[in-house]
């Protein structure tokens, strides 16, 4: 049985799907429950099933809208009637910082926080609760609830619904590729989760770090080496060292295999054939768009506002480290392509004379988003760093895959580029962590993000691909 047929058999009836979407929207907006429920993932999956069955979009949006309004309304009523007793309920009794974060958001934006809060993940499930606890006007809350739900429903439902509309094309695969793609997806997920778990374990609060520190303290020779490698607050940057060891080892092994192969691997040919046969509306255009965002001009547009801010705030050391990382990856990409000399599967006119291994787009994206995540994470509590690194992965992965979509790289080019980018990230972080550094906060991240996106939009509209 094919993957398409399996999913069709597992899909609920249209009526049940409407109920599921409404229930997810309600629970995702409900105080306490919404803090623990991965609502975005669940509603995207349900909307995809609905799109594949060609259900009426209006009914689906209405179900999500009603569920979201009811979820916020119940949360508001709970806060309005129970007030301070809410703080004794689990999980808020274990995590009072969740309410504190929502309270700060409410105090900053007032009544508008109910409208804006629905779109801000960390505070979404607690803002209506806090609005009730602070006795916000029920009429003002109702209008904010209705207006925000009317925008929230299409924003969360449409992406999954449109994905469901293209399932048949995505899941009707050439013979032999179905199992291959499933294996590749599993490998990516396992490696990502393993990296995230290991990064936490070797941080100062992790169990592996504590075990190694305990062992080092008991042996004079190891203790001297441990203290020599210590940096801020006596912490040894084990995560950066492990990242360097694993990525450098993987890059070395893959590069040797590429040189010996003298051509694409079998898996390269299979994946290339899959993307050749893949027909999805707007996918080639999206690939070309990402190609422009990830080239030299696009990266410059992304980092320029942040670089100017770092210099104006006299964070010269941070500017120098990030600049060195981006410069190093550009140089290593050029040298690697010249030394290995691997041809591309397809070479458009604007890439004439350019070679394949490693992928410059993949490696540059890893360095850019990886370093950004590392510098942001160092300003956050350890329990919140997880999401920063996952966001970096979510941004870098489509950039790499776009090279397969437009057919200018082999899969192994992307893997090699990603590993090379991780090596550079690890080296930059180790250089940064050699001694204590001043905090980079506070940062006008919203204004700088808007400036970066504006420059990137101008780059895409005005400059040709390079």
Tab-separated table of C-alpha atoms in Angstrom:
chain	number	residue	atom	x	y	z
A	1	UNK	CA	0.000	0.000	0.000
A	2	UNK	CA	1.364	3.445	-0.940
A	3	UNK	CA	1.783	6.310	1.489
A	4	UNK	CA	-1.036	8.200	-0.241
A	5	UNK	CA	-3.491	5.303	0.151
A	6	UNK	CA	-2.496	4.843	3.801
A	7	UNK	CA	-3.162	8.496	4.619
A	8	UNK	CA	-6.485	8.410	2.764
A	9	UNK	CA	-7.635	5.445	4.842
A	10	UNK	CA	-6.583	7.095	8.105
A	11	UNK	CA	-8.321	10.402	7.332
A	12	UNK	CA	-11.460	11.092	9.447
A	13	UNK	CA	-14.818	12.006	7.927
A	14	UNK	CA	-15.437	15.670	6.955
A	15	UNK	CA	-17.757	16.187	9.932
A	16	UNK	CA	-15.194	14.732	12.325
A	17	UNK	CA	-12.464	16.921	10.811
A	18	UNK	CA	-14.544	20.042	11.441
A	19	UNK	CA	-14.974	18.975	15.055
A	20	UNK	CA	-11.233	18.209	15.392
A	21	UNK	CA	-10.194	21.595	13.970
A	22	UNK	CA	-12.616	23.421	16.263
A	23	UNK	CA	-11.460	21.410	19.281
A	24	UNK	CA	-7.775	22.037	18.554
A	25	UNK	CA	-8.434	25.772	18.130
A	26	UNK	CA	-10.326	25.814	21.432
A	27	UNK	CA	-7.711	23.859	23.378
A	28	UNK	CA	-4.816	25.773	21.815
A	29	UNK	CA	-6.397	29.036	23.022
A	30	UNK	CA	-7.431	27.645	26.407
A	31	UNK	CA	-5.450	28.742	29.423
A	32	UNK	CA	-3.199	26.106	30.994
A	33	UNK	CA	-3.976	23.519	28.269
A	34	UNK	CA	-2.676	25.737	25.470
A	35	UNK	CA	0.635	26.060	27.264
A	36	UNK	CA	1.272	22.342	26.807
A	37	UNK	CA	-0.487	21.558	23.506
A	38	UNK	CA	1.433	21.766	20.177
A	39	UNK	CA	-1.578	23.432	18.591
A	40	UNK	CA	0.118	24.768	15.462
A	41	UNK	CA	1.342	21.321	14.445
A	42	UNK	CA	-2.011	19.663	15.164
A	43	UNK	CA	-4.158	22.225	13.373
A	44	UNK	CA	-1.837	22.184	10.349
A	45	UNK	CA	-2.128	18.391	10.153
A	46	UNK	CA	-5.931	18.484	10.476
A	47	UNK	CA	-6.235	21.283	7.898
A	48	UNK	CA	-4.036	19.276	5.511
A	49	UNK	CA	-6.401	16.314	5.751
A	50	UNK	CA	-9.322	18.663	5.087
A	51	UNK	CA	-7.591	20.170	2.066
A	52	UNK	CA	-6.870	16.732	0.649
A	53	UNK	CA	-10.583	15.852	0.915
A	54	UNK	CA	-11.563	19.149	-0.805
A	55	UNK	CA	-13.701	20.181	2.143
A	56	UNK	CA	-15.358	23.575	2.021
A	57	UNK	CA	-12.791	26.110	3.194
A	58	UNK	CA	-15.482	28.372	4.661
A	59	UNK	CA	-16.678	25.647	7.041
A	60	UNK	CA	-13.131	24.888	8.120
A	61	UNK	CA	-12.340	28.545	8.841
A	62	UNK	CA	-15.618	28.924	10.730
A	63	UNK	CA	-14.806	25.907	12.924
A	64	UNK	CA	-11.366	27.301	13.750
A	65	UNK	CA	-12.843	30.765	14.400
A	66	UNK	CA	-15.512	29.439	16.786
A	67	UNK	CA	-13.007	27.243	18.617
A	68	UNK	CA	-10.568	30.137	19.068
A	69	UNK	CA	-13.296	32.501	20.324
A	70	UNK	CA	-14.578	29.915	22.802
A	71	UNK	CA	-11.077	29.065	24.051
A	72	UNK	CA	-10.204	32.689	24.791
A	73	UNK	CA	-13.675	33.313	26.217
A	74	UNK	CA	-13.403	30.402	28.679
A	75	UNK	CA	-9.916	31.553	29.704
A	76	UNK	CA	-11.197	35.095	30.293
A	77	UNK	CA	-14.136	33.821	32.351
A	78	UNK	CA	-11.817	31.637	34.414
A	79	UNK	CA	-9.517	34.555	35.214
A	80	UNK	CA	-12.468	36.905	35.835
A	81	UNK	CA	-14.131	34.575	38.346
A	82	UNK	CA	-11.135	32.928	40.047
A	83	UNK	CA	-8.513	35.685	39.990
A	84	UNK	CA	-5.647	34.928	42.424
A	85	UNK	CA	-6.763	31.287	42.857
A	86	UNK	CA	-5.572	30.657	39.289
A	87	UNK	CA	-1.957	30.915	40.408
A	88	UNK	CA	-2.393	27.774	42.533
A	89	UNK	CA	-3.442	25.646	39.546
A	90	UNK	CA	-0.982	23.343	37.787
A	91	UNK	CA	1.110	24.048	35.696
A	92	UNK	CA	1.069	27.736	36.679
A	93	UNK	CA	1.911	26.792	40.247
A	94	UNK	CA	5.138	25.230	38.937
A	95	UNK	CA	5.859	27.934	36.369
A	96	UNK	CA	4.864	31.364	37.730
A	97	UNK	CA	7.104	32.970	35.105
A	98	UNK	CA	4.469	32.167	32.456
A	99	UNK	CA	1.949	34.419	34.170
A	100	UNK	CA	4.607	37.057	34.839
A	101	UNK	CA	5.541	37.159	31.145
A	102	UNK	CA	1.886	37.514	30.161
A	103	UNK	CA	1.302	40.208	32.766
A	104	UNK	CA	4.202	42.259	31.431
A	105	UNK	CA	2.788	41.905	27.915
A	106	UNK	CA	-0.672	43.012	29.096
A	107	UNK	CA	0.709	45.994	30.998
A	108	UNK	CA	2.659	47.070	27.941
A	109	UNK	CA	-0.163	46.886	25.382
A	110	UNK	CA	-3.293	47.156	27.529
A	111	UNK	CA	-6.516	46.120	25.803
A	112	UNK	CA	-4.683	45.585	22.525
A	113	UNK	CA	-2.724	42.758	24.155
A	114	UNK	CA	-5.771	40.492	23.707
A	115	UNK	CA	-5.643	41.145	19.971
A	116	UNK	CA	-1.851	40.924	19.560
A	117	UNK	CA	-1.357	38.181	22.127
A	118	UNK	CA	-3.156	35.573	20.020
A	119	UNK	CA	-0.274	35.718	17.532
A	120	UNK	CA	2.581	35.668	20.071
A	121	UNK	CA	3.344	32.059	20.990
A	122	UNK	CA	4.809	32.379	24.510
A	123	UNK	CA	1.922	34.485	25.871
A	124	UNK	CA	-1.027	33.402	23.694
A	125	UNK	CA	-2.723	31.011	26.158
A	126	UNK	CA	-2.324	33.231	29.228
A	127	UNK	CA	-3.269	36.722	27.962
A	128	UNK	CA	-7.080	36.140	28.117
A	129	UNK	CA	-6.629	34.633	31.584
A	130	UNK	CA	-4.695	37.690	32.761
A	131	UNK	CA	-7.220	40.026	31.124
A	132	UNK	CA	-9.920	38.361	33.215
A	133	UNK	CA	-7.821	38.432	36.398
A	134	UNK	CA	-7.317	42.195	35.934
A	135	UNK	CA	-11.063	42.674	35.254
A	136	UNK	CA	-10.781	43.996	31.713
A	137	UNK	CA	-14.114	45.211	30.352
A	138	UNK	CA	-15.981	42.142	28.986
A	139	UNK	CA	-17.247	44.175	26.011
A	140	UNK	CA	-13.746	45.338	25.079
A	141	UNK	CA	-12.466	41.784	25.476
A	142	UNK	CA	-15.234	40.409	23.243
A	143	UNK	CA	-14.412	42.748	20.359
A	144	UNK	CA	-10.683	42.032	20.624
A	145	UNK	CA	-11.407	38.299	20.841
A	146	UNK	CA	-13.611	38.292	17.731
A	147	UNK	CA	-11.279	40.467	15.654
A	148	UNK	CA	-8.144	38.508	16.483
A	149	UNK	CA	-9.860	35.143	15.918
A	150	UNK	CA	-11.062	36.327	12.500
A	151	UNK	CA	-7.430	36.902	11.473
A	152	UNK	CA	-5.982	33.953	13.375
A	153	UNK	CA	-8.196	31.319	11.758
A	154	UNK	CA	-7.062	31.841	8.138
A	155	UNK	CA	-3.446	32.433	9.174
A	156	UNK	CA	-3.267	29.037	10.890
A	157	UNK	CA	-5.623	26.990	8.709
A	158	UNK	CA	-4.740	28.085	5.155
A	159	UNK	CA	-1.114	26.816	5.049
A	160	UNK	CA	-2.180	23.313	6.064
A	161	UNK	CA	-5.211	23.385	3.764
A	162	UNK	CA	-3.105	24.396	0.753
A	163	UNK	CA	-0.578	21.692	1.618
A	164	UNK	CA	-3.400	19.155	1.635
A	165	UNK	CA	-4.451	20.311	-1.821
A	166	UNK	CA	-1.051	19.213	-3.207
A	167	UNK	CA	-0.741	15.901	-1.343
A	168	UNK	CA	-1.476	13.775	-4.368
A	169	UNK	CA	1.385	15.347	-6.290
A	170	UNK	CA	3.729	15.246	-3.306
A	171	UNK	CA	2.977	11.678	-2.291
A	172	UNK	CA	2.661	9.933	-5.663
A	173	UNK	CA	6.354	9.177	-5.880
A	174	UNK	CA	8.499	7.361	-8.418
A	175	UNK	CA	9.158	3.701	-7.631
A	176	UNK	CA	11.764	3.180	-4.927
A	177	UNK	CA	11.822	6.783	-3.702
A	178	UNK	CA	9.066	6.546	-1.108
A	179	UNK	CA	11.137	4.501	1.348
A	180	UNK	CA	14.240	6.588	0.630
A	181	UNK	CA	12.532	9.877	1.449
A	182	UNK	CA	10.991	8.467	4.620
A	183	UNK	CA	14.432	7.293	5.757
A	184	UNK	CA	15.963	10.696	4.952
A	185	UNK	CA	13.215	12.495	6.868
A	186	UNK	CA	13.707	10.218	9.885
A	187	UNK	CA	17.478	10.804	9.786
A	188	UNK	CA	17.011	14.599	9.710
A	189	UNK	CA	14.551	14.533	12.626
A	190	UNK	CA	16.689	12.151	14.710
A	191	UNK	CA	19.861	14.170	14.136
A	192	UNK	CA	18.089	17.420	14.961
A	193	UNK	CA	16.579	16.076	18.171
A	194	UNK	CA	19.888	14.435	19.144
A	195	UNK	CA	21.754	17.701	18.548
A	196	UNK	CA	19.250	19.645	20.659
A	197	UNK	CA	19.367	17.084	23.486
A	198	UNK	CA	23.151	16.836	23.460
A	199	UNK	CA	23.552	20.616	23.402
A	200	UNK	CA	21.451	20.845	26.568
A	201	UNK	CA	23.293	17.984	28.263
A	202	UNK	CA	26.726	19.565	27.767
A	203	UNK	CA	25.634	23.024	28.911
A	204	UNK	CA	26.301	24.058	32.496
A	205	UNK	CA	22.900	22.795	33.690
A	206	UNK	CA	23.134	19.465	31.822
A	207	UNK	CA	23.818	16.081	33.403
A	208	UNK	CA	26.749	15.211	31.114
A	209	UNK	CA	28.457	18.511	31.944
A	210	UNK	CA	28.066	17.937	35.677
A	211	UNK	CA	29.467	14.403	35.439
A	212	UNK	CA	32.514	15.591	33.495
A	213	UNK	CA	33.069	18.494	35.867
A	214	UNK	CA	32.884	16.149	38.845
A	215	UNK	CA	35.422	13.814	37.251
A	216	UNK	CA	37.778	16.673	36.414
A	217	UNK	CA	37.737	17.989	39.969
A	218	UNK	CA	38.905	14.629	41.294
A	219	UNK	CA	41.993	14.431	39.057
A	220	UNK	CA	44.620	17.213	39.300
A	221	UNK	CA	45.744	16.914	35.658
A	222	UNK	CA	42.212	17.048	34.316
A	223	UNK	CA	41.325	19.839	36.736
A	224	UNK	CA	44.091	22.074	35.336
A	225	UNK	CA	42.986	21.392	31.765
A	226	UNK	CA	39.339	22.008	32.710
A	227	UNK	CA	40.091	25.317	34.406
A	228	UNK	CA	42.263	26.401	31.486
A	229	UNK	CA	39.318	25.929	29.127
A	230	UNK	CA	36.849	27.626	31.435
A	231	UNK	CA	35.321	30.937	30.435
A	232	UNK	CA	32.424	33.044	31.736
A	233	UNK	CA	31.294	31.932	35.220
A	234	UNK	CA	33.809	29.081	35.048
A	235	UNK	CA	31.877	27.247	32.299
A	236	UNK	CA	33.712	25.107	29.747
A	237	UNK	CA	32.185	25.426	26.225
A	238	UNK	CA	31.690	21.688	25.756
A	239	UNK	CA	28.845	22.166	23.255
A	240	UNK	CA	31.083	24.133	20.900
A	241	UNK	CA	33.904	21.597	21.219
A	242	UNK	CA	31.606	18.664	20.495
A	243	UNK	CA	30.051	20.503	17.558
A	244	UNK	CA	33.527	21.097	16.134
A	245	UNK	CA	34.628	17.464	16.593
A	246	UNK	CA	31.514	15.888	15.081
A	247	UNK	CA	31.061	18.318	12.199
A	248	UNK	CA	34.744	18.285	11.261
A	249	UNK	CA	34.799	14.485	11.365
A	250	UNK	CA	31.685	14.220	9.228
A	251	UNK	CA	32.954	16.825	6.761
A	252	UNK	CA	36.314	15.078	6.394
A	253	UNK	CA	34.733	11.682	5.766
A	254	UNK	CA	32.206	12.998	3.262
A	255	UNK	CA	34.775	15.085	1.388
A	256	UNK	CA	37.107	12.079	1.007
A	257	UNK	CA	34.167	10.027	-0.309
A	258	UNK	CA	33.226	12.780	-2.794
A	259	UNK	CA	36.797	12.986	-4.103
A	260	UNK	CA	37.006	9.204	-4.530
A	261	UNK	CA	33.565	8.913	-6.126
A	262	UNK	CA	34.377	11.301	-9.015
A	263	UNK	CA	30.708	11.879	-9.643
A	264	UNK	CA	27.334	11.877	-7.880
A	265	UNK	CA	26.411	9.104	-5.450
A	266	UNK	CA	23.460	6.818	-6.144
A	267	UNK	CA	21.375	8.662	-3.559
A	268	UNK	CA	22.256	11.957	-5.283
A	269	UNK	CA	20.866	10.647	-8.571
A	270	UNK	CA	17.707	9.285	-6.922
A	271	UNK	CA	16.933	12.512	-5.074
A	272	UNK	CA	17.680	14.562	-8.205
A	273	UNK	CA	15.268	12.368	-10.196
A	274	UNK	CA	12.601	12.850	-7.546
A	275	UNK	CA	12.797	16.645	-7.682
A	276	UNK	CA	12.764	16.480	-11.492
A	277	UNK	CA	9.434	14.648	-11.412
A	278	UNK	CA	7.944	16.740	-8.598
A	279	UNK	CA	5.222	19.062	-9.883
A	280	UNK	CA	3.979	21.439	-7.196
A	281	UNK	CA	2.486	24.870	-7.967
A	282	UNK	CA	4.849	27.770	-7.154
A	283	UNK	CA	7.606	25.441	-5.879
A	284	UNK	CA	10.142	26.428	-8.594
A	285	UNK	CA	9.382	30.095	-7.987
A	286	UNK	CA	9.908	29.594	-4.248
A	287	UNK	CA	13.229	27.878	-4.989
A	288	UNK	CA	14.396	30.799	-7.120
A	289	UNK	CA	13.278	33.268	-4.448
A	290	UNK	CA	15.297	31.454	-1.776
A	291	UNK	CA	18.253	31.276	-4.150
A	292	UNK	CA	18.310	35.069	-4.324
A	293	UNK	CA	17.826	35.505	-0.585
A	294	UNK	CA	20.702	33.133	0.162
A	295	UNK	CA	23.293	34.480	-2.268
A	296	UNK	CA	25.955	37.075	-1.523
A	297	UNK	CA	23.651	40.077	-2.016
A	298	UNK	CA	20.861	38.496	0.028
A	299	UNK	CA	23.105	37.695	2.988
A	300	UNK	CA	24.574	41.183	2.892
A	301	UNK	CA	21.060	42.643	2.958
A	302	UNK	CA	20.150	40.458	5.940
A	303	UNK	CA	23.185	41.278	8.076
A	304	UNK	CA	23.731	44.952	7.178
A	305	UNK	CA	21.282	46.504	9.694
A	306	UNK	CA	22.551	44.254	12.490
A	307	UNK	CA	26.176	45.027	11.665
A	308	UNK	CA	25.512	48.764	11.722
A	309	UNK	CA	23.741	48.426	15.089
A	310	UNK	CA	26.642	46.430	16.560
A	311	UNK	CA	29.100	49.103	15.499
A	312	UNK	CA	26.937	51.949	16.759
A	313	UNK	CA	26.607	50.203	20.143
A	314	UNK	CA	30.380	49.579	20.115
A	315	UNK	CA	30.039	45.811	20.132
A	316	UNK	CA	33.119	45.657	17.949
A	317	UNK	CA	34.166	42.211	19.122
A	318	UNK	CA	30.807	40.645	18.234
A	319	UNK	CA	30.869	42.398	14.864
A	320	UNK	CA	34.378	41.102	14.197
A	321	UNK	CA	33.545	37.509	15.141
A	322	UNK	CA	30.376	37.365	13.035
A	323	UNK	CA	32.118	39.093	10.131
A	324	UNK	CA	35.021	36.658	10.394
A	325	UNK	CA	32.621	33.719	10.293
A	326	UNK	CA	30.857	34.982	7.165
A	327	UNK	CA	34.158	35.857	5.499
A	328	UNK	CA	35.670	32.468	6.390
A	329	UNK	CA	32.745	30.518	4.957
A	330	UNK	CA	32.913	32.490	1.704
A	331	UNK	CA	36.635	31.781	1.387
A	332	UNK	CA	36.286	28.082	2.275
A	333	UNK	CA	33.456	27.636	-0.212
A	334	UNK	CA	35.581	29.130	-2.991
A	335	UNK	CA	38.619	27.009	-2.108
A	336	UNK	CA	36.559	23.835	-1.701
A	337	UNK	CA	34.865	24.194	-5.072
A	338	UNK	CA	38.181	24.920	-6.805
A	339	UNK	CA	40.069	22.030	-5.189
A	340	UNK	CA	37.386	19.349	-5.551
A	341	UNK	CA	36.062	20.478	-8.930
A	342	UNK	CA	32.721	18.672	-8.798
A	343	UNK	CA	30.353	19.722	-11.619
A	344	UNK	CA	26.754	20.708	-10.950
A	345	UNK	CA	23.804	18.608	-12.140
A	346	UNK	CA	22.554	21.690	-13.995
A	347	UNK	CA	24.316	25.000	-14.581
A	348	UNK	CA	22.157	28.021	-15.506
A	349	UNK	CA	23.782	30.966	-17.246
A	350	UNK	CA	24.289	32.989	-14.074
A	351	UNK	CA	26.239	30.071	-12.537
A	352	UNK	CA	28.500	29.433	-15.510
A	353	UNK	CA	31.946	28.435	-14.262
A	354	UNK	CA	30.679	27.689	-10.752
A	355	UNK	CA	31.103	24.223	-9.225
A	356	UNK	CA	28.988	22.145	-6.862
A	357	UNK	CA	30.764	20.927	-3.711
A	358	UNK	CA	30.233	22.278	-1.122
A	359	UNK	CA	26.971	24.197	-1.475
A	360	UNK	CA	27.667	27.846	-0.689
A	361	UNK	CA	23.988	28.560	-0.062
A	362	UNK	CA	23.728	25.741	2.495
A	363	UNK	CA	26.964	26.569	4.302
A	364	UNK	CA	26.300	30.321	4.370
A	365	UNK	CA	22.770	29.785	5.707
A	366	UNK	CA	24.100	27.532	8.483
A	367	UNK	CA	26.730	30.105	9.484
A	368	UNK	CA	24.332	33.054	9.319
A	369	UNK	CA	21.418	31.509	11.211
A	370	UNK	CA	23.618	29.350	13.437
A	371	UNK	CA	25.680	32.278	14.710
A	372	UNK	CA	22.567	34.419	15.072
A	373	UNK	CA	20.963	31.675	17.184
A	374	UNK	CA	24.099	31.263	19.314
A	375	UNK	CA	24.434	34.978	20.061
A	376	UNK	CA	20.710	35.298	20.827
A	377	UNK	CA	20.685	32.167	23.000
A	378	UNK	CA	23.530	33.413	25.185
A	379	UNK	CA	21.278	36.286	26.292
A	380	UNK	CA	18.414	33.947	27.261
A	381	UNK	CA	17.785	31.569	30.177
A	382	UNK	CA	18.869	28.020	29.374
A	383	UNK	CA	15.293	26.673	29.255
A	384	UNK	CA	14.377	29.078	26.421
A	385	UNK	CA	17.397	28.479	24.177
A	386	UNK	CA	15.850	25.358	22.698
A	387	UNK	CA	13.440	27.347	20.529
A	388	UNK	CA	16.142	29.667	19.194
A	389	UNK	CA	18.153	26.771	17.792
A	390	UNK	CA	15.090	25.098	16.315
A	391	UNK	CA	14.180	28.372	14.605
A	392	UNK	CA	17.670	28.528	13.078
A	393	UNK	CA	17.261	24.974	11.766
A	394	UNK	CA	13.830	25.826	10.342
A	395	UNK	CA	15.323	28.801	8.462
A	396	UNK	CA	18.443	27.069	7.155
A	397	UNK	CA	16.805	23.840	5.959
A	398	UNK	CA	14.507	25.372	3.275
A	399	UNK	CA	17.446	27.424	2.001
A	400	UNK	CA	19.444	24.245	1.464
A	401	UNK	CA	16.551	22.287	-0.061
A	402	UNK	CA	15.849	25.088	-2.532
A	403	UNK	CA	19.092	24.129	-4.299
A	404	UNK	CA	17.589	20.703	-5.035
A	405	UNK	CA	14.333	22.265	-6.185
A	406	UNK	CA	16.065	24.336	-8.882
A	407	UNK	CA	18.446	21.462	-9.702
A	408	UNK	CA	21.835	23.131	-9.235
A	409	UNK	CA	23.228	20.867	-6.477
A	410	UNK	CA	23.422	17.235	-5.454
A	411	UNK	CA	22.170	16.173	-2.032
A	412	UNK	CA	25.728	15.461	-0.851
A	413	UNK	CA	26.686	19.043	-1.796
A	414	UNK	CA	24.121	20.304	0.708
A	415	UNK	CA	25.274	17.941	3.440
A	416	UNK	CA	28.890	18.954	2.885
A	417	UNK	CA	27.951	22.632	2.920
A	418	UNK	CA	25.963	22.216	6.135
A	419	UNK	CA	28.856	20.423	7.861
A	420	UNK	CA	31.311	23.078	6.714
A	421	UNK	CA	29.014	25.767	8.094
A	422	UNK	CA	28.854	23.976	11.451
A	423	UNK	CA	32.661	23.815	11.591
A	424	UNK	CA	32.879	27.576	11.084
A	425	UNK	CA	30.126	28.198	13.667
A	426	UNK	CA	31.988	26.093	16.235
A	427	UNK	CA	35.303	27.877	15.600
A	428	UNK	CA	33.713	31.325	15.895
A	429	UNK	CA	31.956	30.388	19.120
A	430	UNK	CA	35.124	28.918	20.632
A	431	UNK	CA	36.984	32.119	19.804
A	432	UNK	CA	34.187	34.177	21.353
A	433	UNK	CA	34.029	32.032	24.491
A	434	UNK	CA	37.721	32.371	25.341
A	435	UNK	CA	37.005	35.192	27.757
A	436	UNK	CA	34.064	37.038	29.340
A	437	UNK	CA	32.119	39.303	26.982
A	438	UNK	CA	29.647	42.126	27.642
A	439	UNK	CA	25.970	41.443	27.096
A	440	UNK	CA	24.504	42.443	23.721
A	441	UNK	CA	21.120	43.247	25.257
A	442	UNK	CA	18.988	45.252	24.958
A	443	UNK	CA	18.553	45.013	21.199
A	444	UNK	CA	15.865	46.632	18.996
A	445	UNK	CA	15.268	43.282	17.292
A	446	UNK	CA	11.908	44.219	15.775
A	447	UNK	CA	13.218	47.354	14.036
A	448	UNK	CA	16.349	45.551	12.830
A	449	UNK	CA	14.279	42.610	11.519
A	450	UNK	CA	12.018	44.959	9.565
A	451	UNK	CA	15.085	46.727	8.133
A	452	UNK	CA	16.629	43.391	7.096
A	453	UNK	CA	13.424	42.194	5.415
A	454	UNK	CA	13.069	45.518	3.596
A	455	UNK	CA	16.602	45.272	2.216
A	456	UNK	CA	16.065	41.636	1.228
A	457	UNK	CA	12.855	42.565	-0.601
A	458	UNK	CA	14.755	45.287	-2.477
A	459	UNK	CA	17.519	42.808	-3.329
A	460	UNK	CA	15.003	40.284	-4.740
A	461	UNK	CA	13.174	42.943	-6.738
A	462	UNK	CA	16.108	44.894	-8.126
A	463	UNK	CA	19.167	42.630	-8.483
A	464	UNK	CA	19.710	39.531	-10.652
A	465	UNK	CA	20.760	36.180	-9.125
A	466	UNK	CA	24.466	35.516	-8.607
